[in-house]
Amino acid sequence: MSSVPSATALAWAAADPYEAALRAGRGPLFLRRTDGWLLPLEVERWCAGADPVDRDVLDRCEGAVLDVGCGPGRLVAELAARGRAALGIDVSEAAVEHTARLGGQALRRSVFEQLPGEGRWDTVLLMDGNIGIGGDPRALLERVTGLLRPGGLLIAETAPADVDERVRVHITDARATTGDPFPWARLGTRALLRYARGRWERAGQWTAGGRHFAALRSRSSRTTSSSAEPPKRTAVISSQRGRNTSGGRPVADR
Ligand SMILES: C[S@@+](CC[C@H](N)C(=O)[O-])C[C@H]1O[C@@H](n2cnc3c(N)ncnc32)[C@H](O)[C@@H]1O
């Protein structure tokens, strides 16, 4: 874990086009690879409420949920509305503000910084391509292992194609491109399972609405921290304490 924000975190936090798109609730917005290839970012969908595909993902979550790179917070807000303990983290101020406006709890923090409830989260979400954060999937998986309780669940959205790409990108609205390129990764499910081999157990794999997902269960057997404080308390989600710790059904292939 580092206290120095990564290039990816700094780039998203300082990206005016991302900030502007979240505040407007719409794109166009892209990740532009250094060779010019554009990956569209679905800002409208992210700024809308949770859709049926999202809700199915949330049904599979167990216990207290940490949404890494929560963006404008539709998932955290939906979990809060269900009375679930959930925290979003994001490096973007506009994202955290939007999440709070929707009624979700969020912290402006990088996943690679110190976080509440380390080693005690029941589920971590990496949605909408967030497996790309930091541009080093192995390092991100290692970090997520440290956030989850032993046996905790990671649900990750993967790329529709069978890719394993580590790239350098800019965030752009296709008019202006500013700043240095930063590392990002795009992984299909096969590549994710390859990175997960040994440290994770496969807990599910499904496709819905053209989106692809994989669920992995941490095999880590490290003992949790001596503090008995549950993540939902540490994350100051006290209003939801005791209401639900295991609303989701177990993950299974569908
Ligand atoms: C591809 S977008 C996904 C958006 C999101 N899942 C949603 O529902 O809108 C990536 C998100 O991750 C955030 N992010 C990038 N690097 C991060 C980091 N190191 N830690 C936490 N969040 C990060 C960005 O600010 C952005 O909101």
mmCIF file of C-alpha atoms and ligand atoms in Angstrom:
data_model
loop_
_atom_site.group_PDB
_atom_site.id
_atom_site.type_symbol
_atom_site.label_atom_id
_atom_site.label_comp_id
_atom_site.label_asym_id
_atom_site.label_seq_id
_atom_site.Cartn_x
_atom_site.Cartn_y
_atom_site.Cartn_z
ATOM 1 C CA MET A 1 0.000 0.000 0.000
ATOM 2 C CA SER A 2 1.259 3.447 -0.854
ATOM 3 C CA SER A 3 0.497 6.890 0.482
ATOM 4 C CA VAL A 4 1.672 8.367 -2.834
ATOM 5 C CA PRO A 5 -1.241 8.564 -5.281
ATOM 6 C CA SER A 6 -0.623 6.532 -8.433
ATOM 7 C CA ALA A 7 -0.473 8.125 -11.871
ATOM 8 C CA THR A 8 -3.897 6.634 -12.599
ATOM 9 C CA ALA A 9 -5.429 8.117 -9.464
ATOM 10 C CA LEU A 10 -3.895 11.523 -10.122
ATOM 11 C CA ALA A 11 -5.064 11.530 -13.718
ATOM 12 C CA TRP A 12 -8.703 10.673 -12.890
ATOM 13 C CA ALA A 13 -8.743 13.087 -9.958
ATOM 14 C CA ALA A 14 -7.463 15.957 -12.107
ATOM 15 C CA ALA A 15 -9.312 15.145 -15.328
ATOM 16 C CA ASP A 16 -11.430 18.162 -16.197
ATOM 17 C CA PRO A 17 -13.343 16.313 -18.940
ATOM 18 C CA TYR A 18 -14.333 13.561 -16.434
ATOM 19 C CA GLU A 19 -15.325 16.113 -13.807
ATOM 20 C CA ALA A 20 -17.368 18.047 -16.407
ATOM 21 C CA ALA A 21 -19.036 14.892 -17.757
ATOM 22 C CA LEU A 22 -20.081 13.762 -14.258
ATOM 23 C CA ARG A 23 -21.445 17.195 -13.434
ATOM 24 C CA ALA A 24 -23.382 17.287 -16.732
ATOM 25 C CA GLY A 25 -24.436 13.637 -16.423
ATOM 26 C CA ARG A 26 -23.330 12.860 -19.963
ATOM 27 C CA GLY A 27 -20.408 12.334 -22.336
ATOM 28 C CA PRO A 28 -18.982 12.056 -24.824
ATOM 29 C CA LEU A 29 -15.988 10.771 -22.892
ATOM 30 C CA PHE A 30 -13.296 8.303 -23.846
ATOM 31 C CA LEU A 31 -10.076 6.686 -22.760
ATOM 32 C CA ARG A 32 -7.716 7.403 -25.633
ATOM 33 C CA ARG A 33 -4.830 4.992 -26.108
ATOM 34 C CA THR A 34 -1.541 6.508 -27.188
ATOM 35 C CA ASP A 35 -2.074 4.966 -30.643
ATOM 36 C CA GLY A 36 -5.317 6.978 -30.970
ATOM 37 C CA TRP A 37 -7.796 4.126 -30.331
ATOM 38 C CA LEU A 38 -10.818 5.350 -28.332
ATOM 39 C CA LEU A 39 -12.624 3.389 -25.621
ATOM 40 C CA PRO A 40 -16.029 5.037 -24.967
ATOM 41 C CA LEU A 41 -16.918 5.607 -21.298
ATOM 42 C CA GLU A 42 -20.606 5.134 -20.506
ATOM 43 C CA VAL A 43 -21.111 8.276 -18.443
ATOM 44 C CA GLU A 44 -24.893 8.408 -19.004
ATOM 45 C CA ARG A 45 -25.310 4.852 -17.680
ATOM 46 C CA TRP A 46 -23.009 5.524 -14.725
ATOM 47 C CA CYS A 47 -24.958 8.676 -13.806
ATOM 48 C CA ALA A 48 -28.346 6.949 -14.059
ATOM 49 C CA GLY A 49 -29.854 4.680 -11.409
ATOM 50 C CA ALA A 50 -28.849 1.023 -11.076
ATOM 51 C CA ASP A 51 -30.296 -0.970 -13.984
ATOM 52 C CA PRO A 52 -31.414 -4.631 -13.915
ATOM 53 C CA VAL A 53 -27.904 -5.873 -14.736
ATOM 54 C CA ASP A 54 -26.467 -3.811 -11.866
ATOM 55 C CA ARG A 55 -29.204 -5.003 -9.522
ATOM 56 C CA ASP A 56 -28.408 -8.618 -10.344
ATOM 57 C CA VAL A 57 -24.763 -7.942 -9.426
ATOM 58 C CA LEU A 58 -25.875 -6.368 -6.147
ATOM 59 C CA ASP A 59 -28.100 -9.396 -5.389
ATOM 60 C CA ARG A 60 -24.915 -11.490 -5.480
ATOM 61 C CA CYS A 61 -23.009 -9.290 -3.012
ATOM 62 C CA GLU A 62 -22.460 -10.574 0.489
ATOM 63 C CA GLY A 63 -22.378 -8.531 3.699
ATOM 64 C CA ALA A 64 -20.594 -5.175 3.753
ATOM 65 C CA VAL A 65 -19.672 -3.965 0.259
ATOM 66 C CA LEU A 66 -16.769 -1.754 -0.845
ATOM 67 C CA ASP A 67 -17.262 -0.293 -4.350
ATOM 68 C CA VAL A 68 -13.783 0.588 -5.635
ATOM 69 C CA GLY A 69 -13.863 3.440 -8.168
ATOM 70 C CA CYS A 70 -17.557 4.000 -7.449
ATOM 71 C CA GLY A 71 -17.871 6.906 -9.897
ATOM 72 C CA PRO A 72 -21.127 8.826 -9.447
ATOM 73 C CA GLY A 73 -22.360 6.131 -7.098
ATOM 74 C CA ARG A 74 -25.396 4.381 -8.541
ATOM 75 C CA LEU A 75 -24.414 1.051 -6.941
ATOM 76 C CA VAL A 76 -23.600 2.430 -3.509
ATOM 77 C CA ALA A 77 -26.871 4.394 -3.539
ATOM 78 C CA GLU A 78 -28.868 1.306 -4.538
ATOM 79 C CA LEU A 79 -27.215 -0.733 -1.772
ATOM 80 C CA ALA A 80 -27.962 2.024 0.744
ATOM 81 C CA ALA A 81 -31.589 2.069 -0.402
ATOM 82 C CA ARG A 82 -31.691 -1.679 0.266
ATOM 83 C CA GLY A 83 -30.413 -1.050 3.791
ATOM 84 C CA ARG A 84 -27.068 -2.653 3.007
ATOM 85 C CA ALA A 85 -23.735 -1.554 4.473
ATOM 86 C CA ALA A 86 -21.801 -0.078 1.563
ATOM 87 C CA LEU A 87 -19.005 2.388 0.959
ATOM 88 C CA GLY A 88 -17.787 3.831 -2.329
ATOM 89 C CA ILE A 89 -14.266 5.104 -2.800
ATOM 90 C CA ASP A 90 -13.147 7.250 -5.686
ATOM 91 C CA VAL A 91 -10.369 9.729 -6.382
ATOM 92 C CA SER A 92 -12.704 12.120 -8.192
ATOM 93 C CA GLU A 93 -14.327 14.852 -6.134
ATOM 94 C CA ALA A 94 -17.290 15.094 -8.529
ATOM 95 C CA ALA A 95 -17.849 11.333 -8.206
ATOM 96 C CA VAL A 96 -17.848 11.405 -4.412
ATOM 97 C CA GLU A 97 -20.157 14.431 -4.314
ATOM 98 C CA HIS A 98 -22.578 12.803 -6.755
ATOM 99 C CA THR A 99 -22.624 9.595 -4.684
ATOM 100 C CA ALA A 100 -23.425 11.549 -1.539
ATOM 101 C CA ARG A 101 -26.224 13.401 -3.350
ATOM 102 C CA LEU A 102 -27.763 10.040 -4.262
ATOM 103 C CA GLY A 103 -27.704 9.024 -0.602
ATOM 104 C CA GLY A 104 -24.625 6.769 -0.731
ATOM 105 C CA GLN A 105 -21.555 6.884 1.516
ATOM 106 C CA ALA A 106 -18.318 7.651 -0.306
ATOM 107 C CA LEU A 107 -14.761 8.621 0.492
ATOM 108 C CA ARG A 108 -12.379 10.511 -1.757
ATOM 109 C CA ARG A 109 -9.503 8.053 -1.565
ATOM 110 C CA SER A 110 -7.372 5.888 -3.849
ATOM 111 C CA VAL A 111 -7.738 2.141 -3.486
ATOM 112 C CA PHE A 112 -3.980 2.037 -2.904
ATOM 113 C CA GLU A 113 -4.227 4.314 0.136
ATOM 114 C CA GLN A 114 -5.230 3.369 3.686
ATOM 115 C CA LEU A 115 -8.958 2.525 3.744
ATOM 116 C CA PRO A 116 -11.533 1.850 6.453
ATOM 117 C CA GLY A 117 -12.216 -1.777 7.299
ATOM 118 C CA GLU A 118 -9.080 -3.202 5.646
ATOM 119 C CA GLY A 119 -9.187 -6.998 5.747
ATOM 120 C CA ARG A 120 -12.822 -7.068 6.826
ATOM 121 C CA TRP A 121 -14.956 -6.255 3.765
ATOM 122 C CA ASP A 122 -17.248 -9.107 2.724
ATOM 123 C CA THR A 123 -17.487 -8.010 -0.925
ATOM 124 C CA VAL A 124 -15.382 -5.742 -3.133
ATOM 125 C CA LEU A 125 -16.777 -4.500 -6.453
ATOM 126 C CA LEU A 126 -14.634 -3.590 -9.464
ATOM 127 C CA MET A 127 -17.292 -2.557 -11.974
ATOM 128 C CA ASP A 128 -17.379 -0.808 -15.334
ATOM 129 C CA GLY A 129 -13.830 -1.791 -16.246
ATOM 130 C CA ASN A 130 -12.312 -0.843 -12.889
ATOM 131 C CA ILE A 131 -10.116 -3.927 -12.984
ATOM 132 C CA GLY A 132 -8.032 -1.512 -15.092
ATOM 133 C CA ILE A 133 -7.270 0.825 -12.183
ATOM 134 C CA GLY A 134 -3.529 1.271 -11.800
ATOM 135 C CA GLY A 135 -2.740 -0.609 -15.017
ATOM 136 C CA ASP A 136 -1.396 -3.625 -13.113
ATOM 137 C CA PRO A 137 -4.129 -6.235 -12.501
ATOM 138 C CA ARG A 138 -1.873 -8.417 -10.361
ATOM 139 C CA ALA A 139 -1.151 -5.510 -7.993
ATOM 140 C CA LEU A 140 -4.832 -4.542 -7.853
ATOM 141 C CA LEU A 141 -5.891 -8.126 -7.067
ATOM 142 C CA GLU A 142 -3.256 -8.246 -4.333
ATOM 143 C CA ARG A 143 -4.605 -4.997 -2.903
ATOM 144 C CA VAL A 144 -8.186 -6.319 -3.011
ATOM 145 C CA THR A 145 -7.054 -9.458 -1.162
ATOM 146 C CA GLY A 146 -5.876 -7.156 1.623
ATOM 147 C CA LEU A 147 -9.230 -5.360 1.730
ATOM 148 C CA LEU A 148 -11.401 -8.478 1.894
ATOM 149 C CA ARG A 149 -11.896 -10.736 4.863
ATOM 150 C CA PRO A 150 -10.474 -14.229 4.271
ATOM 151 C CA GLY A 151 -13.007 -15.971 2.030
ATOM 152 C CA GLY A 152 -14.438 -12.598 0.926
ATOM 153 C CA LEU A 153 -15.900 -12.058 -2.511
ATOM 154 C CA LEU A 154 -14.636 -9.971 -5.425
ATOM 155 C CA ILE A 155 -17.090 -9.227 -8.234
ATOM 156 C CA ALA A 156 -15.349 -7.762 -11.270
ATOM 157 C CA GLU A 157 -16.729 -6.631 -14.599
ATOM 158 C CA THR A 158 -14.503 -7.750 -17.420
ATOM 159 C CA ALA A 159 -14.100 -6.652 -21.031
ATOM 160 C CA PRO A 160 -16.435 -8.340 -23.522
ATOM 161 C CA ALA A 161 -13.456 -9.375 -25.658
ATOM 162 C CA ASP A 162 -10.815 -11.931 -24.720
ATOM 163 C CA VAL A 163 -8.137 -9.292 -24.070
ATOM 164 C CA ASP A 164 -5.245 -8.842 -21.680
ATOM 165 C CA GLU A 165 -4.016 -5.314 -22.326
ATOM 166 C CA ARG A 166 -1.860 -2.990 -20.309
ATOM 167 C CA VAL A 167 -2.005 0.368 -21.971
ATOM 168 C CA ARG A 168 -1.312 4.026 -21.452
ATOM 169 C CA VAL A 169 -4.333 6.274 -21.922
ATOM 170 C CA HIS A 170 -5.660 9.814 -21.630
ATOM 171 C CA ILE A 171 -9.171 10.773 -20.558
ATOM 172 C CA THR A 172 -10.657 12.871 -23.318
ATOM 173 C CA ASP A 173 -13.942 14.317 -24.500
ATOM 174 C CA ALA A 174 -12.500 13.986 -28.016
ATOM 175 C CA ARG A 175 -11.924 17.739 -28.197
ATOM 176 C CA ALA A 176 -9.279 18.400 -25.547
ATOM 177 C CA THR A 177 -6.660 15.991 -24.250
ATOM 178 C CA THR A 178 -4.567 17.166 -21.334
ATOM 179 C CA GLY A 179 -1.929 15.770 -19.012
ATOM 180 C CA ASP A 180 0.356 12.779 -19.316
ATOM 181 C CA PRO A 181 -0.943 9.367 -20.316
ATOM 182 C CA PHE A 182 -1.489 7.039 -17.354
ATOM 183 C CA PRO A 183 -1.491 3.236 -17.009
ATOM 184 C CA TRP A 184 -4.749 1.343 -17.480
ATOM 185 C CA ALA A 185 -5.595 -2.315 -18.117
ATOM 186 C CA ARG A 186 -8.360 -4.114 -20.001
ATOM 187 C CA LEU A 187 -9.017 -7.737 -19.158
ATOM 188 C CA GLY A 188 -11.452 -10.308 -20.453
ATOM 189 C CA THR A 189 -12.670 -12.951 -18.020
ATOM 190 C CA ARG A 190 -10.069 -15.494 -19.155
ATOM 191 C CA ALA A 191 -7.238 -13.113 -18.448
ATOM 192 C CA LEU A 192 -8.691 -12.206 -15.057
ATOM 193 C CA LEU A 193 -8.937 -15.883 -14.110
ATOM 194 C CA ARG A 194 -5.314 -16.334 -15.180
ATOM 195 C CA TYR A 195 -4.168 -13.499 -12.898
ATOM 196 C CA ALA A 196 -6.311 -14.921 -10.085
ATOM 197 C CA ARG A 197 -4.881 -18.448 -10.308
ATOM 198 C CA GLY A 198 -3.628 -19.784 -6.976
ATOM 199 C CA ARG A 199 -4.809 -16.927 -4.744
ATOM 200 C CA TRP A 200 -8.508 -16.955 -5.669
ATOM 201 C CA GLU A 201 -11.250 -19.517 -6.117
ATOM 202 C CA ARG A 202 -13.617 -19.112 -9.048
ATOM 203 C CA ALA A 203 -17.079 -18.337 -7.652
ATOM 204 C CA GLY A 204 -19.070 -17.465 -10.751
ATOM 205 C CA GLN A 205 -19.024 -16.136 -14.266
ATOM 206 C CA TRP A 206 -21.937 -14.648 -16.179
ATOM 207 C CA THR A 207 -22.986 -12.311 -18.969
ATOM 208 C CA ALA A 208 -25.988 -9.998 -18.823
ATOM 209 C CA GLY A 209 -27.117 -7.144 -21.044
ATOM 210 C CA GLY A 210 -23.921 -7.488 -23.083
ATOM 211 C CA ARG A 211 -21.785 -7.024 -19.970
ATOM 212 C CA HIS A 212 -19.402 -9.658 -18.578
ATOM 213 C CA PHE A 213 -18.688 -10.490 -14.937
ATOM 214 C CA ALA A 214 -16.615 -12.825 -12.812
ATOM 215 C CA ALA A 215 -16.848 -13.545 -9.104
ATOM 216 C CA LEU A 216 -13.759 -14.699 -7.205
ATOM 217 C CA ARG A 217 -13.438 -15.790 -3.616
ATOM 218 C CA SER A 218 -10.262 -14.903 -1.745
ATOM 219 C CA ARG A 219 -8.282 -17.907 -0.578
ATOM 220 C CA SER A 220 -6.281 -15.783 1.812
ATOM 221 C CA SER A 221 -6.198 -17.348 5.256
ATOM 222 C CA ARG A 222 -4.440 -14.470 6.999
ATOM 223 C CA THR A 223 -5.971 -13.570 10.332
ATOM 224 C CA THR A 224 -7.923 -10.325 10.364
ATOM 225 C CA SER A 225 -6.788 -7.316 12.359
ATOM 226 C CA SER A 226 -7.212 -7.500 16.094
ATOM 227 C CA SER A 227 -9.857 -4.763 16.024
ATOM 228 C CA ALA A 228 -13.350 -6.178 16.196
ATOM 229 C CA GLU A 229 -14.677 -3.083 14.454
ATOM 230 C CA PRO A 230 -16.685 -4.179 11.400
ATOM 231 C CA PRO A 231 -16.062 -2.284 8.157
ATOM 232 C CA LYS A 232 -19.544 -0.795 8.127
ATOM 233 C CA ARG A 233 -18.841 0.860 11.471
ATOM 234 C CA THR A 234 -15.354 1.987 10.558
ATOM 235 C CA ALA A 235 -16.754 3.477 7.383
ATOM 236 C CA VAL A 236 -19.229 5.466 9.464
ATOM 237 C CA ILE A 237 -22.257 3.791 8.031
ATOM 238 C CA SER A 238 -23.638 3.558 11.497
ATOM 239 C CA SER A 239 -27.238 4.160 10.468
ATOM 240 C CA GLN A 240 -27.184 0.843 8.657
ATOM 241 C CA ARG A 241 -25.616 -1.220 11.425
ATOM 242 C CA GLY A 242 -27.507 -4.324 12.327
ATOM 243 C CA ARG A 243 -29.914 -3.991 9.425
ATOM 244 C CA ASN A 244 -28.178 -6.373 7.108
ATOM 245 C CA THR A 245 -24.937 -8.201 6.903
ATOM 246 C CA SER A 246 -25.735 -10.970 4.486
ATOM 247 C CA GLY A 247 -28.602 -9.945 2.247
ATOM 248 C CA GLY A 248 -27.036 -11.363 -0.894
ATOM 249 C CA ARG A 249 -27.381 -14.923 -2.008
ATOM 250 C CA PRO A 250 -24.256 -16.992 -2.548
ATOM 251 C CA VAL A 251 -22.551 -16.574 -5.871
ATOM 252 C CA ALA A 252 -23.204 -19.302 -8.353
ATOM 253 C CA ASP A 253 -22.841 -19.694 -12.071
ATOM 254 C CA ARG A 254 -26.012 -18.977 -13.951
HETATM 255 C C1 LIG B 1 -14.007 3.449 -15.587
HETATM 256 S S1 LIG B 1 -14.591 4.585 -14.364
HETATM 257 C C2 LIG B 1 -15.870 3.611 -13.592
HETATM 258 C C3 LIG B 1 -16.981 4.401 -13.018
HETATM 259 C C4 LIG B 1 -17.919 3.766 -12.047
HETATM 260 N N1 LIG B 1 -17.763 2.401 -11.698
HETATM 261 C C5 LIG B 1 -19.335 4.219 -12.119
HETATM 262 O O1 LIG B 1 -20.228 3.531 -11.673
HETATM 263 O O2 LIG B 1 -19.536 5.321 -12.598
HETATM 264 C C6 LIG B 1 -13.233 4.470 -13.204
HETATM 265 C C7 LIG B 1 -13.475 5.140 -11.867
HETATM 266 O O3 LIG B 1 -12.402 4.787 -11.006
HETATM 267 C C8 LIG B 1 -11.908 5.948 -10.361
HETATM 268 N N2 LIG B 1 -10.485 5.694 -10.022
HETATM 269 C C9 LIG B 1 -9.402 5.747 -10.822
HETATM 270 N N3 LIG B 1 -8.283 5.422 -10.161
HETATM 271 C C10 LIG B 1 -8.675 5.157 -8.880
HETATM 272 C C11 LIG B 1 -7.984 4.753 -7.708
HETATM 273 N N4 LIG B 1 -6.653 4.560 -7.702
HETATM 274 N N5 LIG B 1 -8.693 4.538 -6.574
HETATM 275 C C12 LIG B 1 -10.054 4.731 -6.555
HETATM 276 N N6 LIG B 1 -10.764 5.120 -7.644
HETATM 277 C C13 LIG B 1 -10.082 5.331 -8.791
HETATM 278 C C14 LIG B 1 -12.148 7.066 -11.350
HETATM 279 O O4 LIG B 1 -12.179 8.340 -10.743
HETATM 280 C C15 LIG B 1 -13.474 6.654 -11.959
HETATM 281 O O5 LIG B 1 -14.566 7.185 -11.250
#
